[in-house]
Amino acid sequence: MTKRWLGLNASKDSVSVVDAEIPDKGPVVILSDDTWKVQKGDRATAYSFLHQQCADYVKENGIDAVVVKASAVTGQGSAKLGLLTSAEVRGVVMAAAGSHCKVKALSKAAISKTYGERKVDEYCADDAFWAAQTKGQPLRKMSRETAMLLIAARNA
């Protein structure tokens, strides 16, 4: 049975959004590949708008589940402001999506340990992998990591 999932990858000022149909077997069908920008100015207002945008999208498009790239430590000293701001954005979209469907957080490290033989970055650089694993709308190279969340979550 085909399901409709949404992959979200938050940064400090935007969210990469990949909407796809997930069949039990075969390539994932990319329905859209988009970026939601966090509005400039007051962060509370921007987060409120992003929350509503995400909740509306999940509800209006009948999304069955959302997979979000999880936070990870960098191991390079103390956390930088960008890392903390990205975590805020991630929390906003997780809360918004969670109001309408199941949400799963998945880290790159967990994918690298549980999916296939390679690390996530190696899969993201492999054009042949993406040609075999996806069909439908074009997928931007910068969105491959977000789509990888969906592919890895299907096999988990």
Short mmCIF file of C-alpha atoms in Angstrom, two decimals:
data_model
loop_
_atom_site.label_atom_id
_atom_site.label_comp_id
_atom_site.label_asym_id
_atom_site.label_seq_id
_atom_site.Cartn_x
_atom_site.Cartn_y
_atom_site.Cartn_z
CA MET A 1 0.00 0.00 0.00
CA THR A 2 1.39 3.37 -1.01
CA LYS A 3 1.72 6.03 1.69
CA ARG A 4 2.39 9.73 1.45
CA TRP A 5 5.29 10.96 3.53
CA LEU A 6 6.99 14.31 3.98
CA GLY A 7 10.72 14.70 4.62
CA LEU A 8 11.84 17.84 6.47
CA ASN A 9 15.38 19.09 6.99
CA ALA A 10 15.61 22.31 9.04
CA SER A 11 18.35 24.90 8.98
CA LYS A 12 18.51 28.22 10.81
CA ASP A 13 16.62 30.08 8.08
CA SER A 14 14.78 27.50 5.97
CA VAL A 15 13.30 24.02 5.79
CA SER A 16 13.95 21.65 2.89
CA VAL A 17 10.68 19.85 2.11
CA VAL A 18 10.36 16.68 0.02
CA ASP A 19 6.84 15.31 -0.47
CA ALA A 20 6.71 11.76 -1.81
CA GLU A 21 4.59 8.68 -2.31
CA ILE A 22 6.21 5.71 -0.62
CA PRO A 23 5.32 2.35 -2.17
CA ASP A 24 6.18 -0.86 -0.34
CA LYS A 25 8.74 -1.67 -3.04
CA GLY A 26 10.37 0.18 -5.91
CA PRO A 27 11.34 3.81 -6.37
CA VAL A 28 9.96 6.59 -4.21
CA VAL A 29 7.73 8.93 -6.25
CA ILE A 30 8.75 12.54 -5.67
CA LEU A 31 5.64 14.76 -5.73
CA SER A 32 7.39 18.02 -4.86
CA ASP A 33 10.73 19.40 -3.70
CA ASP A 34 10.47 22.80 -2.04
CA THR A 35 12.04 25.14 0.50
CA TRP A 36 10.09 26.96 3.19
CA LYS A 37 11.92 30.11 4.23
CA VAL A 38 11.79 31.38 7.79
CA GLN A 39 10.59 34.96 7.57
CA LYS A 40 13.03 37.70 8.49
CA GLY A 41 12.32 39.91 11.49
CA ASP A 42 10.68 38.87 14.72
CA ARG A 43 11.45 35.18 15.30
CA ALA A 44 8.26 34.47 17.25
CA THR A 45 6.13 35.76 14.37
CA ALA A 46 8.26 33.87 11.85
CA TYR A 47 7.96 30.62 13.81
CA SER A 48 4.21 31.08 14.15
CA PHE A 49 3.90 31.51 10.37
CA LEU A 50 6.16 28.48 9.70
CA HIS A 51 4.14 26.38 12.18
CA GLN A 52 0.89 27.25 10.41
CA GLN A 53 2.44 26.68 6.96
CA CYS A 54 3.68 23.22 7.97
CA ALA A 55 0.47 22.20 9.76
CA ASP A 56 -1.66 23.37 6.81
CA TYR A 57 0.52 21.51 4.30
CA VAL A 58 0.39 18.24 6.23
CA LYS A 59 -3.38 18.47 6.75
CA GLU A 60 -4.35 19.66 3.26
CA ASN A 61 -2.15 17.11 1.46
CA GLY A 62 -3.14 14.07 3.52
CA ILE A 63 0.39 13.35 4.69
CA ASP A 64 0.54 9.99 6.53
CA ALA A 65 3.88 10.54 8.26
CA VAL A 66 6.71 13.06 8.50
CA VAL A 67 10.40 12.21 8.82
CA VAL A 68 12.58 15.01 10.21
CA LYS A 69 16.36 15.12 10.21
CA ALA A 70 17.26 14.80 13.89
CA SER A 71 19.64 16.98 15.84
CA ALA A 72 23.19 15.74 16.16
CA VAL A 73 26.24 16.83 18.06
CA THR A 74 29.15 17.95 15.94
CA GLY A 75 31.86 17.07 18.43
CA GLN A 76 33.58 20.35 17.62
CA GLY A 77 33.32 22.24 20.90
CA SER A 78 30.36 24.24 22.13
CA ALA A 79 27.19 24.68 20.11
CA LYS A 80 27.14 27.65 17.75
CA LEU A 81 24.16 30.01 17.43
CA GLY A 82 23.26 28.60 14.00
CA LEU A 83 23.02 25.09 15.44
CA LEU A 84 20.73 26.29 18.22
CA THR A 85 18.57 28.31 15.83
CA SER A 86 18.26 25.28 13.53
CA ALA A 87 17.08 23.26 16.52
CA GLU A 88 14.38 25.86 17.17
CA VAL A 89 13.19 25.63 13.56
CA ARG A 90 13.25 21.81 13.76
CA GLY A 91 11.09 21.94 16.88
CA VAL A 92 8.57 24.22 15.21
CA VAL A 93 8.06 21.90 12.21
CA MET A 94 8.01 18.77 14.40
CA ALA A 95 5.29 20.28 16.60
CA ALA A 96 3.29 21.45 13.58
CA ALA A 97 3.48 18.12 11.76
CA GLY A 98 2.84 16.21 14.97
CA SER A 99 -0.52 17.90 15.34
CA HIS A 100 -1.76 15.99 12.26
CA CYS A 101 0.32 12.83 11.79
CA LYS A 102 3.09 10.63 13.11
CA VAL A 103 6.54 12.27 13.18
CA LYS A 104 9.84 10.42 13.27
CA ALA A 105 13.24 12.03 13.83
CA LEU A 106 16.10 10.29 12.06
CA SER A 107 19.75 11.29 12.24
CA LYS A 108 22.37 10.93 9.51
CA ALA A 109 24.42 8.76 11.84
CA ALA A 110 21.49 6.38 12.41
CA ILE A 111 20.89 6.12 8.66
CA SER A 112 24.56 5.44 7.98
CA LYS A 113 24.52 2.65 10.59
CA THR A 114 21.26 1.02 9.51
CA TYR A 115 20.80 1.64 5.77
CA GLY A 116 23.00 -0.06 3.19
CA GLU A 117 26.75 -0.25 3.12
CA ARG A 118 27.67 3.43 2.71
CA LYS A 119 27.37 6.70 4.61
CA VAL A 120 24.56 9.14 3.80
CA ASP A 121 26.91 11.61 2.10
CA GLU A 122 28.14 8.87 -0.25
CA TYR A 123 24.57 8.04 -1.25
CA CYS A 124 23.82 11.73 -1.76
CA ALA A 125 26.73 12.05 -4.20
CA ASP A 126 25.74 8.97 -6.24
CA ASP A 127 23.60 9.99 -9.26
CA ALA A 128 22.93 6.34 -10.21
CA PHE A 129 21.48 5.65 -6.73
CA TRP A 130 19.01 8.51 -7.11
CA ALA A 131 18.05 7.48 -10.63
CA ALA A 132 17.18 4.01 -9.31
CA GLN A 133 15.55 5.07 -6.02
CA THR A 134 13.34 7.96 -7.18
CA LYS A 135 10.96 8.88 -9.97
CA GLY A 136 8.36 11.59 -10.49
CA GLN A 137 9.26 15.26 -10.10
CA PRO A 138 12.90 16.35 -10.31
CA LEU A 139 14.81 16.24 -7.04
CA ARG A 140 17.37 18.98 -6.40
CA LYS A 141 20.80 17.69 -5.39
CA MET A 142 20.59 19.80 -2.24
CA SER A 143 17.38 17.94 -1.32
CA ARG A 144 18.86 14.45 -1.59
CA GLU A 145 19.64 14.31 2.13
CA THR A 146 15.99 15.12 2.89
CA ALA A 147 14.78 12.44 0.46
CA MET A 148 17.24 9.99 2.03
CA LEU A 149 15.28 10.35 5.28
CA LEU A 150 12.22 8.94 3.49
CA ILE A 151 14.10 6.12 1.79
CA ALA A 152 15.83 5.07 5.01
CA ALA A 153 12.65 5.35 7.10
CA ARG A 154 10.77 3.09 4.66
CA ASN A 155 13.34 0.35 5.20
CA ALA A 156 13.53 0.79 8.99
#
